[in-house]
Short mmCIF file of C-alpha atoms in Angstrom, two decimals:
data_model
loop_
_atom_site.label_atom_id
_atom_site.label_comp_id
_atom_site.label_asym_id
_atom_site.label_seq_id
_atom_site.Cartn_x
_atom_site.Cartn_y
_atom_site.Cartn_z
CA UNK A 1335 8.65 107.57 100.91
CA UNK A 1336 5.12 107.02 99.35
CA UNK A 1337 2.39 109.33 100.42
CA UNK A 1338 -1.21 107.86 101.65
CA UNK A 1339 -2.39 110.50 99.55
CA UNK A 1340 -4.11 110.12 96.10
CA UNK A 1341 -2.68 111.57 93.32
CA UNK A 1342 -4.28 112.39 90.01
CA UNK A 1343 -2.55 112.73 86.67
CA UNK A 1344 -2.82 116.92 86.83
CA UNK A 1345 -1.03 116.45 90.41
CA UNK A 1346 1.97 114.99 88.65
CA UNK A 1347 2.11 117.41 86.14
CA UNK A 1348 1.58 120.75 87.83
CA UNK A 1349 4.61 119.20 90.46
CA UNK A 1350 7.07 118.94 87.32
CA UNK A 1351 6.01 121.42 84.89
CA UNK A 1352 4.60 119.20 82.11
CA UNK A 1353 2.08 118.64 80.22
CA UNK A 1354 -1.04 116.13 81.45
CA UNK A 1355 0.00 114.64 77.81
CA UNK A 1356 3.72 114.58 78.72
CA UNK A 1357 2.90 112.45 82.15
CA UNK A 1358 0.27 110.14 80.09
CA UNK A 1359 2.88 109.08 77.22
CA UNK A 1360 5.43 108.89 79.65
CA UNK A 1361 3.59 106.38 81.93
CA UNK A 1362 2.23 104.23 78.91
CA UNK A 1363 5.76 104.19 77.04
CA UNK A 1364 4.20 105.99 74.23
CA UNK A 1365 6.17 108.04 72.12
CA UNK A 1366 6.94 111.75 72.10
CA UNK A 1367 8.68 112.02 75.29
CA UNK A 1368 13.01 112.17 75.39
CA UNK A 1369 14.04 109.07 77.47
CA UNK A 1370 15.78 111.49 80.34
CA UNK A 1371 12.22 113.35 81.03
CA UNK A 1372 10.25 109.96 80.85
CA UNK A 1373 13.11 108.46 83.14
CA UNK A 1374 12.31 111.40 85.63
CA UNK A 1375 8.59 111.11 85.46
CA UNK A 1376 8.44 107.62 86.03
CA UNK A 1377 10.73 107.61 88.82
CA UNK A 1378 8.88 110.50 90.53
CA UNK A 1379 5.28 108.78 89.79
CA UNK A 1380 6.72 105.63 91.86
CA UNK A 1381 8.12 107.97 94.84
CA UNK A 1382 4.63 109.03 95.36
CA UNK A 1383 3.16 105.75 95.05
CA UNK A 1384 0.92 107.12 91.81
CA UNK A 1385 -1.33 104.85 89.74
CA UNK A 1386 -3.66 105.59 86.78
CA UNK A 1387 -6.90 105.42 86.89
CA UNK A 1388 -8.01 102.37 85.09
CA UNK A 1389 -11.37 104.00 84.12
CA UNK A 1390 -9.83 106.79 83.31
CA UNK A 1391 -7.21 105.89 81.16
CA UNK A 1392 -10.12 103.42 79.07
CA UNK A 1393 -12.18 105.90 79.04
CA UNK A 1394 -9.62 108.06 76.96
CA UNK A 1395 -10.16 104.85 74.23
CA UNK A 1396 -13.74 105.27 73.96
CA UNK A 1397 -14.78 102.34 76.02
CA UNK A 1398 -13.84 100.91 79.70
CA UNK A 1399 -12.24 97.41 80.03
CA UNK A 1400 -15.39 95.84 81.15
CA UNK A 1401 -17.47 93.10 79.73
CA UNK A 1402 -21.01 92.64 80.81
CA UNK A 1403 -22.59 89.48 80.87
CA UNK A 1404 -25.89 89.10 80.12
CA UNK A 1405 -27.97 86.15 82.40
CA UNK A 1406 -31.40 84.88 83.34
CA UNK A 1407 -30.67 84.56 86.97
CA UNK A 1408 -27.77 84.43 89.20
CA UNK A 1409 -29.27 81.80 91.51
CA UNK A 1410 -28.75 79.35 88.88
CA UNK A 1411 -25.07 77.44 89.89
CA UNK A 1412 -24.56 76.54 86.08
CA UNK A 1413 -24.91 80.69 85.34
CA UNK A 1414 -22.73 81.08 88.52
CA UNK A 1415 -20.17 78.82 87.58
CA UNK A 1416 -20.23 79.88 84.20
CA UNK A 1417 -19.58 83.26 85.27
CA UNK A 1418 -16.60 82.29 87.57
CA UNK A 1419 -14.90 80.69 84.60
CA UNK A 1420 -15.45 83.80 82.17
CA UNK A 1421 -14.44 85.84 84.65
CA UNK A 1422 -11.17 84.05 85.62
CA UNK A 1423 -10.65 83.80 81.68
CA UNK A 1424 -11.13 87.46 81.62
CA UNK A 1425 -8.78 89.09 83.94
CA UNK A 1426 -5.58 87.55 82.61
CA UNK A 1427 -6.55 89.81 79.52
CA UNK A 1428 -6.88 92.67 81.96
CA UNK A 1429 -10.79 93.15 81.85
CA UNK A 1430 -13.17 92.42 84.55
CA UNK A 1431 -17.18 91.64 84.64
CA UNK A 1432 -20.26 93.59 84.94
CA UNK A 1433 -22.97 91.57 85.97
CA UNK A 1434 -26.64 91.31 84.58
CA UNK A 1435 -29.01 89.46 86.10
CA UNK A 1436 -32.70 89.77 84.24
CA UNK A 1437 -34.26 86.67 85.72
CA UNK A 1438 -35.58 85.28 82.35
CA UNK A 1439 -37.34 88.98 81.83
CA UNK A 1440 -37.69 90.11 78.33
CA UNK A 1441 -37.73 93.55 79.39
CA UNK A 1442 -34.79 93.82 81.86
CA UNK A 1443 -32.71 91.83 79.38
CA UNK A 1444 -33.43 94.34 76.73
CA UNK A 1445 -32.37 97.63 79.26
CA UNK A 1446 -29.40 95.61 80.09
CA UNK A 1447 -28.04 95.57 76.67
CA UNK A 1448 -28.81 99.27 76.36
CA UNK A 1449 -27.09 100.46 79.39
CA UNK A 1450 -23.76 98.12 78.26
CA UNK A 1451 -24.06 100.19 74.59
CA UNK A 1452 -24.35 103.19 76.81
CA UNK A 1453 -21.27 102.53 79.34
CA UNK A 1454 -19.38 101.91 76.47
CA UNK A 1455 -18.17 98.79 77.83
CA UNK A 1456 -15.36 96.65 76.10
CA UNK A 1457 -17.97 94.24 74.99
CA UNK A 1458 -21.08 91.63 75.88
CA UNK A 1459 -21.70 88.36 76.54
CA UNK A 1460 -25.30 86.61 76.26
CA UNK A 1461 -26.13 83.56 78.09
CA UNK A 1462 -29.10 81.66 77.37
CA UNK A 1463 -31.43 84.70 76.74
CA UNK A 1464 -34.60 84.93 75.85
CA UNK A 1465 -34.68 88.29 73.51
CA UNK A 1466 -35.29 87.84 70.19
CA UNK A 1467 -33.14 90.03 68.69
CA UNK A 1468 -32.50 91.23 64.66
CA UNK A 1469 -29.70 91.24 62.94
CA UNK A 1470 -29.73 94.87 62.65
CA UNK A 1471 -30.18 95.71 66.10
CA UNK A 1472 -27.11 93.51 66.99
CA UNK A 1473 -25.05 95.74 64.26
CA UNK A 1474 -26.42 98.84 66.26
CA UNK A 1475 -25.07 98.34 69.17
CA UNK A 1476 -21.45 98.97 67.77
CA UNK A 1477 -20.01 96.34 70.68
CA UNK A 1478 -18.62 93.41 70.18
CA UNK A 1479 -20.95 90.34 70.98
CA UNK A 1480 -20.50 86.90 72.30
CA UNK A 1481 -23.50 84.07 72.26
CA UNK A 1482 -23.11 81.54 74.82
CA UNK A 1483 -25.00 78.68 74.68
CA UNK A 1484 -27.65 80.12 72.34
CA UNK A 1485 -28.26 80.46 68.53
CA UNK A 1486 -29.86 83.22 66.46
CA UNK A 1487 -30.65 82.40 62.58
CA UNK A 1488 -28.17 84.48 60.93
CA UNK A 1489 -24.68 83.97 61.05
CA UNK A 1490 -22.61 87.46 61.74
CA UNK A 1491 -21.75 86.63 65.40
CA UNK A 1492 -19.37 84.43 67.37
CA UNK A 1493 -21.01 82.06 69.62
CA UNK A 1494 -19.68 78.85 72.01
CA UNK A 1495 -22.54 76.74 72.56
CA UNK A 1496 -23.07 72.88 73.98
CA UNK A 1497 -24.66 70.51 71.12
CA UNK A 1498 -27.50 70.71 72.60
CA UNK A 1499 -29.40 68.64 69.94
CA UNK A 1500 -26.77 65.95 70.72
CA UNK A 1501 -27.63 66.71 74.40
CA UNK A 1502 -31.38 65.90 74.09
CA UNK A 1503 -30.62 62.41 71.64
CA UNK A 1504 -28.39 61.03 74.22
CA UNK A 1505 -30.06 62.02 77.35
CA UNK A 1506 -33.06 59.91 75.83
CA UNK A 1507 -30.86 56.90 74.84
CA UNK A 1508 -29.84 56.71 77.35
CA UNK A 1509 -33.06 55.56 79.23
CA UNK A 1510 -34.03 54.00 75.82
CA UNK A 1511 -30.96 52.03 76.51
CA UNK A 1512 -31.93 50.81 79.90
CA UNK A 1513 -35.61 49.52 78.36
CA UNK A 1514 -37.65 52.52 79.01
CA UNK A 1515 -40.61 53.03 75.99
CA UNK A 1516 -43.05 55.92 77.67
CA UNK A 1517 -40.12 58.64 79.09
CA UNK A 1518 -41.34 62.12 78.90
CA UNK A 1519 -39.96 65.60 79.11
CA UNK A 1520 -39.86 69.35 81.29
CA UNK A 1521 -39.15 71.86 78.93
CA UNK A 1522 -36.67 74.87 79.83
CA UNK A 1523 -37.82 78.31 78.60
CA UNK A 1524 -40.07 77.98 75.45
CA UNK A 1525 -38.25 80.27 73.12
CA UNK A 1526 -35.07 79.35 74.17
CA UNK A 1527 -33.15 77.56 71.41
CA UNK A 1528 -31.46 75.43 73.96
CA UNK A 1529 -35.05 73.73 74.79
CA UNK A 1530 -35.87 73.46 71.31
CA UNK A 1531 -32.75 72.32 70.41
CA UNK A 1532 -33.10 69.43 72.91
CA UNK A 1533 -36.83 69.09 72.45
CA UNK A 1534 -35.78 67.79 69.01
CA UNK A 1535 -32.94 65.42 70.11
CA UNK A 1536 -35.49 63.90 72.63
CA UNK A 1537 -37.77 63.38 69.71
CA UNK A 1538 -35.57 61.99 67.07
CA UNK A 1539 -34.57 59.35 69.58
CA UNK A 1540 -37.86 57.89 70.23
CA UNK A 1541 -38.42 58.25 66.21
CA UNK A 1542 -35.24 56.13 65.92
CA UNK A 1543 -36.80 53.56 68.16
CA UNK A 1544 -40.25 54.00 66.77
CA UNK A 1545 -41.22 55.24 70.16
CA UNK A 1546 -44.43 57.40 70.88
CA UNK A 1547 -44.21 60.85 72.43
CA UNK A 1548 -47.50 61.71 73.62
CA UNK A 1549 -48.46 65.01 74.27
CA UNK A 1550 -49.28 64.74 78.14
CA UNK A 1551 -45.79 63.76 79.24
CA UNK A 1552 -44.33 66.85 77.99
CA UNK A 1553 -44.78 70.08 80.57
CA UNK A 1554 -43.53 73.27 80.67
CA UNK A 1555 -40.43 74.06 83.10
CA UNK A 1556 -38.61 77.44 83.86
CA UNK A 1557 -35.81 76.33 84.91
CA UNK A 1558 -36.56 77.28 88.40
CA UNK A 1559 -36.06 74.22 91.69
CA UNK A 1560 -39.70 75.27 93.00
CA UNK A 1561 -41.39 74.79 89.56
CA UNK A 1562 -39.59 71.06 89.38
CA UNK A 1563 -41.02 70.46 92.88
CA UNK A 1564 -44.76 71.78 91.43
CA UNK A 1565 -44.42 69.58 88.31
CA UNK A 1566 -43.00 66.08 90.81
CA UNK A 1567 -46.77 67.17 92.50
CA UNK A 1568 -48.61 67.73 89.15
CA UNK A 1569 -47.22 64.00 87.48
CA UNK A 1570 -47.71 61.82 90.39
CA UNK A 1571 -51.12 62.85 90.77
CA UNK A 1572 -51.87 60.89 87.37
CA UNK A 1573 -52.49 57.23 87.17
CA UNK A 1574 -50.90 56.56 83.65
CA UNK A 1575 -47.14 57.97 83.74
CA UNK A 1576 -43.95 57.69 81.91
CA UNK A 1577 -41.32 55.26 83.71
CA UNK A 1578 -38.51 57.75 82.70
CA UNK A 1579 -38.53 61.34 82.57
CA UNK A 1580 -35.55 64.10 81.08
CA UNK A 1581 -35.35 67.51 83.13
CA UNK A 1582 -34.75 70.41 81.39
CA UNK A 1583 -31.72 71.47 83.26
CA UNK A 1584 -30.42 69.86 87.14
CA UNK A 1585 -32.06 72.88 89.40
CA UNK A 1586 -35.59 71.56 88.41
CA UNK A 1587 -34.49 68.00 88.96
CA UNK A 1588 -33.48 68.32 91.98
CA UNK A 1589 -36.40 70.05 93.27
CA UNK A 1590 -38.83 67.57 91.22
CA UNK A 1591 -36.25 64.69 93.55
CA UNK A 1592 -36.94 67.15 96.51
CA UNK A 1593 -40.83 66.30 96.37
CA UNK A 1594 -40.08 62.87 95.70
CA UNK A 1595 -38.41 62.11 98.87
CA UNK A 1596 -41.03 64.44 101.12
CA UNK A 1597 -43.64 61.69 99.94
CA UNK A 1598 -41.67 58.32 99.61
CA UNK A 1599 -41.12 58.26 96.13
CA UNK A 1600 -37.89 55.99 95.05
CA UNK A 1601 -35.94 57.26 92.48
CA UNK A 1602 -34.91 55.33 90.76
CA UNK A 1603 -37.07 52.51 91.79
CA UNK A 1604 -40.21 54.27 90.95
CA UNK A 1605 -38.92 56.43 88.23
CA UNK A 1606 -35.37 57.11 85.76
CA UNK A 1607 -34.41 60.62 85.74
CA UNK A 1608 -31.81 62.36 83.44
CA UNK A 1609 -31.25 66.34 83.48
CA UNK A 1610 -28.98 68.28 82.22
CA UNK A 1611 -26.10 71.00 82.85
CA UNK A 1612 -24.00 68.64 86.02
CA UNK A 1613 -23.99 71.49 88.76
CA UNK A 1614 -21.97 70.70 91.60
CA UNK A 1615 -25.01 69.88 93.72
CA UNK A 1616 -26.03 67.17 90.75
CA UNK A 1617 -23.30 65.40 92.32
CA UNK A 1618 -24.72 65.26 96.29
CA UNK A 1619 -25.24 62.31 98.32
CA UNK A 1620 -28.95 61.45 98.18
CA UNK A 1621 -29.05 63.15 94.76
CA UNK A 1622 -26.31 61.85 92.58
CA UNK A 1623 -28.29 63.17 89.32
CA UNK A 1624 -27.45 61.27 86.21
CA UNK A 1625 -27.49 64.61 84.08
CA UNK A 1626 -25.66 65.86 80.90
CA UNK A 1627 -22.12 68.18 81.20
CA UNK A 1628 -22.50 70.98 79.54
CA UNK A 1629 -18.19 71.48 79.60
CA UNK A 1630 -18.70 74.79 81.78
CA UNK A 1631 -15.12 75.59 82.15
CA UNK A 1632 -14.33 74.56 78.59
CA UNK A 1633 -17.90 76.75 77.51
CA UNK A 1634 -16.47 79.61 80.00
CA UNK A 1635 -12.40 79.71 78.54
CA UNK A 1636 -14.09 80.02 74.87
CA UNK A 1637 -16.42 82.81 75.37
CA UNK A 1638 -13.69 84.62 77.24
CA UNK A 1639 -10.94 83.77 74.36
CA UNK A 1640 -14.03 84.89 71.86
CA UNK A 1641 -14.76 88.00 73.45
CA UNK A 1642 -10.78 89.18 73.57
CA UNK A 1643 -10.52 87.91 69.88
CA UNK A 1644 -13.39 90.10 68.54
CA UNK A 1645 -12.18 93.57 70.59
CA UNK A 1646 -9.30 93.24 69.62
CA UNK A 1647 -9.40 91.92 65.66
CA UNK A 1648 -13.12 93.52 65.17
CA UNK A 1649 -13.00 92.71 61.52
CA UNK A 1650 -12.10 88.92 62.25
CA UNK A 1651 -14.39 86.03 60.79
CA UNK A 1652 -16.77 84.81 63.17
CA UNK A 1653 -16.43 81.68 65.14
CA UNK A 1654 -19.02 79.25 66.27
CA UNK A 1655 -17.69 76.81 68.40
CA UNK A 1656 -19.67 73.58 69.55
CA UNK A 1657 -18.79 71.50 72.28
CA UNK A 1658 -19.71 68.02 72.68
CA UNK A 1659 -21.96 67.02 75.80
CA UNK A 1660 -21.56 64.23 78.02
CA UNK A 1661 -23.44 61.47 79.85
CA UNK A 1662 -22.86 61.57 83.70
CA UNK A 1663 -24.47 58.27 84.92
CA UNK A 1664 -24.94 58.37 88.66
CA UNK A 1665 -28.24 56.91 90.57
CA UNK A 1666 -31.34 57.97 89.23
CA UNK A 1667 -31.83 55.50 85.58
CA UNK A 1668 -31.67 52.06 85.99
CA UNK A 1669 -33.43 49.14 83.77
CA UNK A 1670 -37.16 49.61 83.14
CA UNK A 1671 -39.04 46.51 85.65
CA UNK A 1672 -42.47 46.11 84.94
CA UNK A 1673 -44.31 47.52 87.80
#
């Protein structure tokens, strides 16, 4: 019968006169032990009900079966869903997650990847991150590194990431589409290379169309649902405005919808919104964003199959996959009508 208590690997050996090496190739079917004396220490490990230490026995490797995953803040449902699918992805390779959550802060981001080289976890996944970060100090971290959704000029690194370029030209013909000639923009994070990257989609589109972008329909987001309700404040208060506007990502949209409906705005009577990312919320009755997919699950299963690829084959050629994005139309564009 199985004891309650917990035994360690120097328990199991001192009770059968071995070796702590003995017990450990015994339990991992690693050679150097006769088949009769692994036979008996395997059968007497399971009539005690002992278990390795999972930390333990990484630990003996030089690193622990963790991944960390690097993100701007957890409140965000595309980070959170993100997460769940690299997670899920994760433990049928037998790792699990360290979380950390920097909330777009240079600083914290920066500690975070330190204390992941300093854990000696298995490896490290960046979200949409806002370090700018050398080539050299990526090769000094001696961990494998995964980009997700974010792109650094050199090329030594594997990265999934949504076209986000692609992202930004459809979002904006799509209300080009529907008649729309003034649309304007809120900007994510300026450094991030995801709002660049769409910046410029949104702008070749309304070059395709000989279209002006002027400079005061373009503000500056963070990606945040209170800074979307400041902005809905901030454009309404002007008598000239866009008929169409793109949100940097669905969390701002909704709180930019948020004012809207506090002070009798229509949307998308009074104004086409798109936005980007298609949270679960996106989706809502009273909301029903029209917004861009950014493949989450798909975006989540690569990084995961990525990040198992590069700790185990660490000499590998890198990888760089792009997904494409799609156009969710809901109930916020319609055709531009003259006021």
């Amino acid at each position: 019968m199985k004891s309650k208590k917990k035994y360690t690997i120097t328990d199991v050996a001192d009770m059968l006169g071995v070796s702590r090496a003995t017990v450990s190739r015994a339990l991992n079917g690693t050679s150097g032990v006769g088949p009769e004396l692994r036979e008996k220490i395997v059968a007497f490990a399971n009539e005690i009900g002992y278990r390795p230490n999972p930390l333990a026995r990484s630990l003996t490797k030089g690193r622990v079966n963790i991944v960390g995953l690097v993100f701007g803040d957890v409140r965000n449902p595309f980070y959170s869903e993100l997460t769940f699918y690299i997670q899920k992805a994760l433990e049928r390779y037998g790792y699990t997650v360290m979380i950390f959550n920097n909330e777009y802060d240079l600083e914290r981001e920066a500690r975070s990847i330190e204390t992941a080289k300093e854990l000696c976890l298995a490896g490290l996944i960046l979200f949409t991150v806002v370090t700018d970060m050398e080539e050299e100090q990526l090769r000094a971290m001696n961990i494998p590194i995964i980009f997700v959704n974010r792109t650094l000029e050199f090329q030594n690194y594997d990265s999934v990431l949504l076209d986000n370029f692609r992202a930004g030209y459809i979002a904006t013909m799509h209300l080009i589409e529907l008649g729309h000639q003034r649309i304007g923009f809120i900007k994510g994070h300026q450094r991030s290379s995801v709002t660049i990257q769409r910046y410029e989609g949104y702008r070749q589109a309304l070059k395709t169309y000989y279209l002006t972008m002027q400079e005061e329909d373009i503000f500056s987001g963070d990606l945040k649902m209170k800074k979307g309700y400041e902005i809905a404040g901030e454009f309404f208060a002007r008598e000239q405005r866009p008929s169409a506007m793109l949100i940097g990502n669905d969390l701002m949209a909704l709180g930019f919808m948020d004012w809207c409906k506090e002070h009798g705005i229509e949307i998308p009577k009074e104004l086409s919104l798109v936005s980007f990312d298609n949270i679960d919320f996106s989706a809502l009755h009273g909301f029903e964003l029209t917004t861009i997919s950014q493949k989450v699950e798909e975006m989540g299963e690569k990084a995961a199959e990525l990040m198992v690829r590069r700790i185990e084959e660490p000499d590998a050629e890198y990888r760089r996959i792009i997904l494409e994005p799609e156009l969710i139309i809901r109930k916020t564009t319609r055709e531009y009508q003259e006021s």
